[in-house]
mmCIF file of C-alpha atoms in Angstrom:
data_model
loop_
_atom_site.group_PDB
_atom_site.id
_atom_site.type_symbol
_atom_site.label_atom_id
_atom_site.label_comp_id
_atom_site.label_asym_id
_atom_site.label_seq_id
_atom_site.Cartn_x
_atom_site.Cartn_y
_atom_site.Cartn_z
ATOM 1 C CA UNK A 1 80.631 97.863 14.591
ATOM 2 C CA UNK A 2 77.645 97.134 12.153
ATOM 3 C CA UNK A 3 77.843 95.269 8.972
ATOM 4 C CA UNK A 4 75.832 95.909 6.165
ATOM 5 C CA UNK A 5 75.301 94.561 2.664
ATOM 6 C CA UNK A 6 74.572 97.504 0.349
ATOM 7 C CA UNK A 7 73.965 96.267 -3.483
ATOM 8 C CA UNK A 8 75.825 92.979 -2.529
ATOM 9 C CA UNK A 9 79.123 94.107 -1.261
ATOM 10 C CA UNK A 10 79.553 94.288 2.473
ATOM 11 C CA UNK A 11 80.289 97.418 4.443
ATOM 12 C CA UNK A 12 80.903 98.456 8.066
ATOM 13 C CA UNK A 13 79.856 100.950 9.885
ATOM 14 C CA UNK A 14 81.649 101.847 13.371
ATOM 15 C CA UNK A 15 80.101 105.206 14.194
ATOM 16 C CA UNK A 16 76.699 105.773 16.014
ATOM 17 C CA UNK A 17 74.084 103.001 15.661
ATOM 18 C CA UNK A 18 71.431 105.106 15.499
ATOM 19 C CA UNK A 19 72.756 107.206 12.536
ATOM 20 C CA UNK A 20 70.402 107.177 9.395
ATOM 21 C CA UNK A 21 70.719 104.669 6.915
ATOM 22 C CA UNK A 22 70.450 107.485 4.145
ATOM 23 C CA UNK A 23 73.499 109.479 5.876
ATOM 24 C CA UNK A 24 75.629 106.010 5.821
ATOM 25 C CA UNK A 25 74.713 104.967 2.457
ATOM 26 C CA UNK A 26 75.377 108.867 0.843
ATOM 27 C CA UNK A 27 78.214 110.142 2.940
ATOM 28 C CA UNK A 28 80.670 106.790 4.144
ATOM 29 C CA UNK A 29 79.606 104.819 1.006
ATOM 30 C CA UNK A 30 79.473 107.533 -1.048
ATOM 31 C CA UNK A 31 76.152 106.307 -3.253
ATOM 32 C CA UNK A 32 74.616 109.506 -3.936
ATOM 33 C CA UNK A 33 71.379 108.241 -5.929
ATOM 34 C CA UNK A 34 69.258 108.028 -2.615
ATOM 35 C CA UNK A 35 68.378 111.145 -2.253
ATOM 36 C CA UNK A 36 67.255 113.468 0.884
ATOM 37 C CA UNK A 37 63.811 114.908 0.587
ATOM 38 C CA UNK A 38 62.172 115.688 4.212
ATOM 39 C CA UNK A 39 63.689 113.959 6.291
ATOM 40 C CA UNK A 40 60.611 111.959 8.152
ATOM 41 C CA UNK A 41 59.272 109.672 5.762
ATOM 42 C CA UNK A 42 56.922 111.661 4.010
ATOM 43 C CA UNK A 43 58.378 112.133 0.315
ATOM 44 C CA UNK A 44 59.614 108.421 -0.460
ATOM 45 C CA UNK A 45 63.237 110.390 -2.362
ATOM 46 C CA UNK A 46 65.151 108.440 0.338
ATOM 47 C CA UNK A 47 63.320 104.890 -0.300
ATOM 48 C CA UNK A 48 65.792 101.836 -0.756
ATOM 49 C CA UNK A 49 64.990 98.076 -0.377
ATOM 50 C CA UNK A 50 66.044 96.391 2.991
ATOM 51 C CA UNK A 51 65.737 92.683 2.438
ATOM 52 C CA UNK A 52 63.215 93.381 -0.987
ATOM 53 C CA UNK A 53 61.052 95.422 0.983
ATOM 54 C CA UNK A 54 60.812 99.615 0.270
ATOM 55 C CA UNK A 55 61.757 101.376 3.358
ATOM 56 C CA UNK A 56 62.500 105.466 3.963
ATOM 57 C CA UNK A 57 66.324 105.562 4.874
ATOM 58 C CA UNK A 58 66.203 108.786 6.424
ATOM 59 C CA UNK A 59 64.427 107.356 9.591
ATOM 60 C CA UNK A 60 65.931 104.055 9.176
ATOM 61 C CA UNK A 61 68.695 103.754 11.837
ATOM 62 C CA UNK A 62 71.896 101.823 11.026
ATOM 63 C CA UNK A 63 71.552 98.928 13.466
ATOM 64 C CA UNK A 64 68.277 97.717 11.940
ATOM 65 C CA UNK A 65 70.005 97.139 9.279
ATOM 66 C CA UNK A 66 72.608 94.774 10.028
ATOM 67 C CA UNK A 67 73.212 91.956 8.509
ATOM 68 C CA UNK A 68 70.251 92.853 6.020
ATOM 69 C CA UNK A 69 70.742 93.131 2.266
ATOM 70 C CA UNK A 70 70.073 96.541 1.373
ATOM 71 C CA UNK A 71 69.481 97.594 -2.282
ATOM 72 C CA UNK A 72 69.631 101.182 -3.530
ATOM 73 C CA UNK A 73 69.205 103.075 -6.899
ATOM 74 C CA UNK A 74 72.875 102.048 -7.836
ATOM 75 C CA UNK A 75 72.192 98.730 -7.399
ATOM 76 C CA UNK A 76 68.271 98.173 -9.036
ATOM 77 C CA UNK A 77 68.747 97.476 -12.731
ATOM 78 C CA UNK A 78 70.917 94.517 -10.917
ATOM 79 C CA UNK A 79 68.152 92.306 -11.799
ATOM 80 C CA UNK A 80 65.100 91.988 -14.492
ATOM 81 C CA UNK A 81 62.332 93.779 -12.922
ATOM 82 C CA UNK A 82 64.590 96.700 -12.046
ATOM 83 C CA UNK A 83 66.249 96.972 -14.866
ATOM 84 C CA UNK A 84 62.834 97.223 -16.890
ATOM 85 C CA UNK A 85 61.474 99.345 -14.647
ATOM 86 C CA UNK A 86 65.069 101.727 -15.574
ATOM 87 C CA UNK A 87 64.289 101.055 -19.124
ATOM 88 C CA UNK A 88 60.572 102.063 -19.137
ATOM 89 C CA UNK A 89 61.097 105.169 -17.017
ATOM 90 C CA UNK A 90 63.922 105.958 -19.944
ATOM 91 C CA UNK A 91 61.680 104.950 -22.535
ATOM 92 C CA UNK A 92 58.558 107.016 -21.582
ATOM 93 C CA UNK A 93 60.578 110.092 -20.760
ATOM 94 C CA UNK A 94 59.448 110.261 -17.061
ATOM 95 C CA UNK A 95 61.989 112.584 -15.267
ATOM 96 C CA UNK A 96 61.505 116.354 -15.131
ATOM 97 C CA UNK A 97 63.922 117.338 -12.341
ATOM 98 C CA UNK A 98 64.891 114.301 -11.798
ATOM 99 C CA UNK A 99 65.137 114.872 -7.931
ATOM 100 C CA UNK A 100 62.161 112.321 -6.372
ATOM 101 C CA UNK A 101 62.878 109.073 -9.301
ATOM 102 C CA UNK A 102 64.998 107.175 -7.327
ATOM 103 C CA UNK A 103 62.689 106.600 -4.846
ATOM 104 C CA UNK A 104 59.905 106.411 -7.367
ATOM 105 C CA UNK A 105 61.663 103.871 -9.069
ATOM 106 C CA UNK A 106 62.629 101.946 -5.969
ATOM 107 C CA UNK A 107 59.139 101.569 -5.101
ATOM 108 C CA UNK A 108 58.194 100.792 -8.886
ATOM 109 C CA UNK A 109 60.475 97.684 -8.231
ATOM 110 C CA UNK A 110 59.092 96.797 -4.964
ATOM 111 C CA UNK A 111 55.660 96.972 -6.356
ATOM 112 C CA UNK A 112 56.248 95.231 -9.640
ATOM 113 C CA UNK A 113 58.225 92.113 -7.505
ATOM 114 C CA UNK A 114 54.997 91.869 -5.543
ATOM 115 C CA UNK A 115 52.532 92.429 -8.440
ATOM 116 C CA UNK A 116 53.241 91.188 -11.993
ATOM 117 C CA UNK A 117 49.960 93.497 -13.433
ATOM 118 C CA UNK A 118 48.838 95.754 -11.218
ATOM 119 C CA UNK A 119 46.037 97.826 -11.621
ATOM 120 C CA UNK A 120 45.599 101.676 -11.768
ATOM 121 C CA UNK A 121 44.442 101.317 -7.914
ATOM 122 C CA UNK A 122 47.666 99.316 -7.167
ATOM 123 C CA UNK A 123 50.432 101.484 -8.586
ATOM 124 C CA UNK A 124 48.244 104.134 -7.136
ATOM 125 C CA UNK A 125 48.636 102.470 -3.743
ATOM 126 C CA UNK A 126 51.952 101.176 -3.567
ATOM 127 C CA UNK A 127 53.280 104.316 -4.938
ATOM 128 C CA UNK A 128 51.515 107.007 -2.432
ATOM 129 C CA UNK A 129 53.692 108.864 -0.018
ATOM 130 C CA UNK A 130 56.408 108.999 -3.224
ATOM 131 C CA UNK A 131 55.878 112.894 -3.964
ATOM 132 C CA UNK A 132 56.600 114.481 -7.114
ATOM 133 C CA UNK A 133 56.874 118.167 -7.289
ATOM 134 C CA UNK A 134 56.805 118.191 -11.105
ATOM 135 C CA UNK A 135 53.553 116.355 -11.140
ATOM 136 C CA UNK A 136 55.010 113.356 -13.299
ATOM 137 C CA UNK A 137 52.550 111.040 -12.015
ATOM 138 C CA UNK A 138 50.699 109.879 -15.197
ATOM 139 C CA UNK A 139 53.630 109.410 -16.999
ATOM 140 C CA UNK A 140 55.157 107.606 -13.460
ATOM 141 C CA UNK A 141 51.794 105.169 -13.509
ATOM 142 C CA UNK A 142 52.480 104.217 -17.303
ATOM 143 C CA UNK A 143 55.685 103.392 -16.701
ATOM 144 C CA UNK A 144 55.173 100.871 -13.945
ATOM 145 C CA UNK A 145 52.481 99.465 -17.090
ATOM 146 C CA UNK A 146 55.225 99.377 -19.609
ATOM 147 C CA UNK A 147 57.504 98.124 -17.587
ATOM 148 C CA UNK A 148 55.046 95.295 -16.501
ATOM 149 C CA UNK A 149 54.193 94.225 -19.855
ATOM 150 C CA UNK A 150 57.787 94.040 -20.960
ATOM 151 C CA UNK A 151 57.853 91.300 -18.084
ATOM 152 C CA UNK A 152 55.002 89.502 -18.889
#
């Protein structure tokens, strides 16, 4: 048996250890905001927060993390900087289909709790690997810069 802390309330899995994270969080928890994109860490869609940091879910087995907090999409506007970064994405109209922004937005947060002003270069950085087949990138980039200065 593996316990888990998913958005604060504790869970347990008793299936295989190595299942996905993703699978365990979407299909015994039933949170359906992390989404599955490729399924080897390439698009970010499937990125939640394991102990504040952005990890892909999809590769993620189970047993790494137990005992671990684990924060997804249903859980980020849970505190300030997520729920800015929710609020500026709204704001600036940043979804087209909608399909890659939870992961987008999870590693908004991630970025945003590590860097109160980042740069062009930084959002740049901290946000490659998240793919976007409608293109929304500029409009992704000045979000993360509304969001910051609503922080500030």
């Amino acid at each position: 048996m593996t316990d888990l802390t998913i958005n604060g309330v504790k869970q347990h899995h008793d299936g295989d250890p190595n299942m996905p994270l993703l699978w365990f969080i979407r299909d015994e928890v039933g949170m359906t905001g992390t989404k599955f994109g490729c399924g080897v860490a390439q698009c970010g869609a499937c990125t939640v927060h394991l102990d504040g940091q952005p990890i892909r879910s999809c590769v993620t087995p189970v047993s790494l993390a137990a005992g671990k907090s684990i924060t997804t999409i249903e859980g980020a506007a849970s505190d300030k900087v997520g729920a800015a970064v929710q609020a500026s994405w709204r704001k600036l109209d940043v979804v087209q289909c909608g399909y890659c922004q939870s992961g987008q937005i999870m590693s908004a947060v991630a970025l945003l709790k590590k860097n109160k002003k980042p740069s062009d270069a930084d959002i740049d950085t901290a946000m490659n690997g998240n793919v976007c087949r409608c293109a929304t990138y500029a409009r992704i980039r000045a979000a993360i810069h509304d969001a910051a200065a609503s922080l500030a």
